[in-house]
Amino acid sequence: MLNFKETNRKIKDNVSMANIRETSTKLYLVRPSFIFYEGEFDDCIYLIYKEVSDKFNIPISSVYITGSAHLGFSLRDGHDFSSDSDLDIAIIDSVLFNKIFSKILDESQEYQNRTIFRSTDDLKRYQKNICRGKIHPRYFPIGETKKDWDKFFSDITKKYSDFFTRITGCVYLSEECFRLYQENSLNRFVITEGVTT
């Protein structure tokens, strides 16, 4: 059987400033997730996908895995995926994106009520992510949207704690916004590793 982790490492190791777009597309939109080839996770991943799909009323095909569960290793620090790892989920769905965006606009009174954000920095990061087509729950303001989101992900984390330390999720406006975000991660990797070709 193919070793997807090693294949992904080879793709990552050959990334350069000239081929970041192609590499991010291959790694995140074309390559299958590493975790699908680890037999013990098959049923559990399906059940998590289904719960996310049912909870947010989105197609199951809108749910993606990112991070070390997808590549088999962390792009940030190189550690291999293990049962001590988190499961990072990306939801690519414009309807859900707009629904959450609208709820937070309403809860924050179109950002006039800044006191519901934990800090000015959180508000700025939330808005910066929105401009990039990503909603990151780490920067949600305190309110019903955050409470509902956190409860759902806390519940499924407890349910699948034998497999993952924590399950998290972010929402992307489109596949292109998701790919660009991953491209930025690869770009940081290239800069950190000093790759210039």
Short mmCIF file of C-alpha atoms in Angstrom, two decimals:
data_model
loop_
_atom_site.label_atom_id
_atom_site.label_comp_id
_atom_site.label_asym_id
_atom_site.label_seq_id
_atom_site.Cartn_x
_atom_site.Cartn_y
_atom_site.Cartn_z
CA MET A 1 0.00 0.00 0.00
CA LEU A 2 1.18 3.55 -0.72
CA ASN A 3 2.66 5.48 2.17
CA PHE A 4 0.62 8.68 1.92
CA LYS A 5 2.50 10.40 4.71
CA GLU A 6 5.84 9.97 2.92
CA THR A 7 4.34 10.97 -0.43
CA ASN A 8 2.93 14.12 1.17
CA ARG A 9 6.32 14.85 2.77
CA LYS A 10 7.98 14.58 -0.66
CA ILE A 11 5.44 16.98 -2.17
CA LYS A 12 5.98 19.37 0.77
CA ASP A 13 9.77 19.06 0.59
CA ASN A 14 9.73 20.04 -3.09
CA VAL A 15 7.66 23.17 -2.60
CA SER A 16 9.21 26.43 -3.78
CA MET A 17 8.03 29.99 -4.27
CA ALA A 18 7.44 29.11 -7.93
CA ASN A 19 5.09 26.17 -7.28
CA ILE A 20 3.24 27.05 -4.05
CA ARG A 21 -0.16 27.29 -5.77
CA GLU A 22 0.24 23.91 -7.46
CA THR A 23 1.56 22.29 -4.27
CA SER A 24 -1.29 23.63 -2.10
CA THR A 25 -3.82 22.34 -4.63
CA LYS A 26 -2.19 18.90 -4.70
CA LEU A 27 -1.79 18.59 -0.94
CA TYR A 28 -5.17 19.93 0.17
CA LEU A 29 -7.66 19.48 -2.66
CA VAL A 30 -6.42 16.48 -4.64
CA ARG A 31 -4.53 14.23 -2.20
CA PRO A 32 -6.66 12.02 0.05
CA SER A 33 -6.39 12.56 3.81
CA PHE A 34 -3.74 10.44 5.48
CA ILE A 35 -6.16 9.44 8.24
CA PHE A 36 -8.40 7.57 5.78
CA TYR A 37 -5.62 5.05 5.35
CA GLU A 38 -5.25 4.39 9.05
CA GLY A 39 -7.83 1.59 9.47
CA GLU A 40 -8.82 2.34 13.06
CA PHE A 41 -10.21 5.75 12.06
CA ASP A 42 -12.51 4.72 9.19
CA ASP A 43 -15.84 4.51 11.02
CA CYS A 44 -15.06 7.33 13.40
CA ILE A 45 -14.20 9.81 10.61
CA TYR A 46 -17.40 8.93 8.76
CA LEU A 47 -19.44 9.50 11.94
CA ILE A 48 -17.74 12.84 12.60
CA TYR A 49 -18.36 13.96 9.00
CA LYS A 50 -21.99 12.93 9.35
CA GLU A 51 -22.45 14.77 12.65
CA VAL A 52 -20.91 17.95 11.21
CA SER A 53 -23.06 17.62 8.09
CA ASP A 54 -26.24 17.08 10.12
CA LYS A 55 -25.51 19.81 12.66
CA PHE A 56 -24.88 22.54 10.11
CA ASN A 57 -27.22 21.21 7.41
CA ILE A 58 -24.47 21.02 4.80
CA PRO A 59 -23.48 18.34 2.28
CA ILE A 60 -21.00 15.82 3.69
CA SER A 61 -18.76 16.72 0.71
CA SER A 62 -18.32 20.19 2.28
CA VAL A 63 -16.34 18.68 5.18
CA TYR A 64 -12.55 18.43 4.82
CA ILE A 65 -9.74 17.41 7.14
CA THR A 66 -6.68 19.62 7.52
CA GLY A 67 -3.56 19.62 9.68
CA SER A 68 -1.61 16.52 10.64
CA ALA A 69 -4.63 14.21 10.22
CA HIS A 70 -4.70 15.22 6.55
CA LEU A 71 -0.98 15.23 5.73
CA GLY A 72 0.18 12.67 8.31
CA PHE A 73 2.44 15.29 9.90
CA SER A 74 2.25 18.91 11.00
CA LEU A 75 3.43 21.51 8.53
CA ARG A 76 4.12 23.84 11.45
CA ASP A 77 6.46 21.69 13.56
CA GLY A 78 6.84 18.43 11.61
CA HIS A 79 5.39 16.13 14.29
CA ASP A 80 3.65 13.00 13.01
CA PHE A 81 -0.08 12.48 13.45
CA SER A 82 -0.95 10.31 16.46
CA SER A 83 -3.89 9.63 18.78
CA ASP A 84 -2.63 12.61 20.83
CA SER A 85 -3.24 14.91 17.86
CA ASP A 86 -6.14 17.24 17.22
CA LEU A 87 -8.56 16.75 14.36
CA ASP A 88 -8.86 19.99 12.40
CA ILE A 89 -11.94 20.24 10.21
CA ALA A 90 -12.54 22.72 7.40
CA ILE A 91 -16.12 23.31 6.32
CA ILE A 92 -16.33 24.80 2.84
CA ASP A 93 -19.85 26.12 2.41
CA SER A 94 -20.89 29.64 1.38
CA VAL A 95 -24.39 29.30 2.89
CA LEU A 96 -23.03 28.36 6.32
CA PHE A 97 -20.34 31.06 6.04
CA ASN A 98 -22.97 33.72 5.33
CA LYS A 99 -25.27 32.42 8.08
CA ILE A 100 -22.55 32.65 10.75
CA PHE A 101 -21.29 35.97 9.39
CA SER A 102 -24.82 37.42 9.58
CA LYS A 103 -25.40 36.08 13.12
CA ILE A 104 -22.18 37.64 14.37
CA LEU A 105 -22.97 40.93 12.64
CA ASP A 106 -26.31 40.89 14.45
CA GLU A 107 -24.87 39.86 17.84
CA SER A 108 -22.17 42.55 17.64
CA GLN A 109 -24.61 45.17 16.27
CA GLU A 110 -22.47 45.39 13.12
CA TYR A 111 -19.30 45.54 15.28
CA GLN A 112 -20.58 48.57 17.21
CA ASN A 113 -20.68 46.48 20.40
CA ARG A 114 -17.00 45.64 20.66
CA THR A 115 -17.29 44.56 24.29
CA ILE A 116 -18.47 41.10 23.24
CA PHE A 117 -15.10 40.42 21.61
CA ARG A 118 -12.52 39.24 24.14
CA SER A 119 -10.09 41.89 22.91
CA THR A 120 -9.59 44.45 20.16
CA ASP A 121 -7.02 42.06 18.73
CA ASP A 122 -9.66 39.29 18.48
CA LEU A 123 -11.99 41.65 16.63
CA LYS A 124 -9.22 42.60 14.19
CA ARG A 125 -8.28 38.94 13.61
CA TYR A 126 -11.93 38.00 13.13
CA GLN A 127 -12.36 40.76 10.54
CA LYS A 128 -9.05 39.93 8.82
CA ASN A 129 -10.12 36.29 8.48
CA ILE A 130 -13.55 37.34 7.15
CA CYS A 131 -11.78 39.37 4.45
CA ARG A 132 -9.90 36.19 3.49
CA GLY A 133 -13.10 34.11 3.34
CA LYS A 134 -12.54 32.27 6.62
CA ILE A 135 -14.49 32.25 9.87
CA HIS A 136 -12.30 31.15 12.75
CA PRO A 137 -14.23 30.36 15.96
CA ARG A 138 -11.21 31.29 18.10
CA TYR A 139 -12.12 34.92 17.40
CA PHE A 140 -15.93 34.66 17.71
CA PRO A 141 -17.45 37.26 19.99
CA ILE A 142 -19.08 36.03 23.18
CA GLY A 143 -22.68 35.22 22.27
CA GLU A 144 -25.09 32.51 21.14
CA THR A 145 -23.14 31.69 17.98
CA LYS A 146 -19.95 31.02 19.94
CA LYS A 147 -21.81 29.12 22.66
CA ASP A 148 -23.53 26.85 20.13
CA TRP A 149 -20.33 26.28 18.13
CA ASP A 150 -18.20 25.55 21.19
CA LYS A 151 -20.80 23.18 22.66
CA PHE A 152 -21.04 21.15 19.46
CA PHE A 153 -17.28 20.76 19.08
CA SER A 154 -16.84 20.08 22.79
CA ASP A 155 -19.50 17.33 22.62
CA ILE A 156 -17.95 15.58 19.62
CA THR A 157 -14.48 15.93 21.17
CA LYS A 158 -15.74 14.05 24.24
CA LYS A 159 -17.47 11.47 22.08
CA TYR A 160 -14.33 10.69 20.06
CA SER A 161 -11.71 11.32 22.77
CA ASP A 162 -10.26 7.83 22.26
CA PHE A 163 -9.16 9.00 18.80
CA PHE A 164 -8.37 12.72 19.10
CA THR A 165 -7.30 15.14 21.81
CA ARG A 166 -9.57 17.85 20.42
CA ILE A 167 -11.80 18.38 17.39
CA THR A 168 -12.00 21.88 15.94
CA GLY A 169 -13.58 23.44 12.89
CA CYS A 170 -13.34 26.55 10.71
CA VAL A 171 -15.66 27.69 7.93
CA TYR A 172 -14.53 28.84 4.48
CA LEU A 173 -16.53 30.82 1.96
CA SER A 174 -15.26 28.80 -0.99
CA GLU A 175 -12.80 26.15 -2.11
CA GLU A 176 -10.57 28.92 -3.45
CA CYS A 177 -10.52 30.69 -0.06
CA PHE A 178 -9.58 27.38 1.58
CA ARG A 179 -6.84 26.73 -0.97
CA LEU A 180 -5.44 30.24 -0.57
CA TYR A 181 -5.31 29.81 3.19
CA GLN A 182 -3.36 26.57 2.77
CA GLU A 183 -1.15 28.32 0.22
CA ASN A 184 -0.34 30.92 2.88
CA SER A 185 0.62 28.11 5.29
CA LEU A 186 2.95 26.66 2.68
CA ASN A 187 4.34 30.12 2.03
CA ARG A 188 5.19 30.47 5.75
CA PHE A 189 6.84 27.04 5.58
CA VAL A 190 8.92 28.06 2.54
CA ILE A 191 10.05 31.29 4.25
CA THR A 192 10.79 29.49 7.55
CA GLU A 193 12.79 26.78 5.79
CA GLY A 194 14.61 29.37 3.68
CA VAL A 195 13.48 27.85 0.36
CA THR A 196 14.00 30.39 -2.41
CA THR A 197 13.92 28.47 -5.68
#
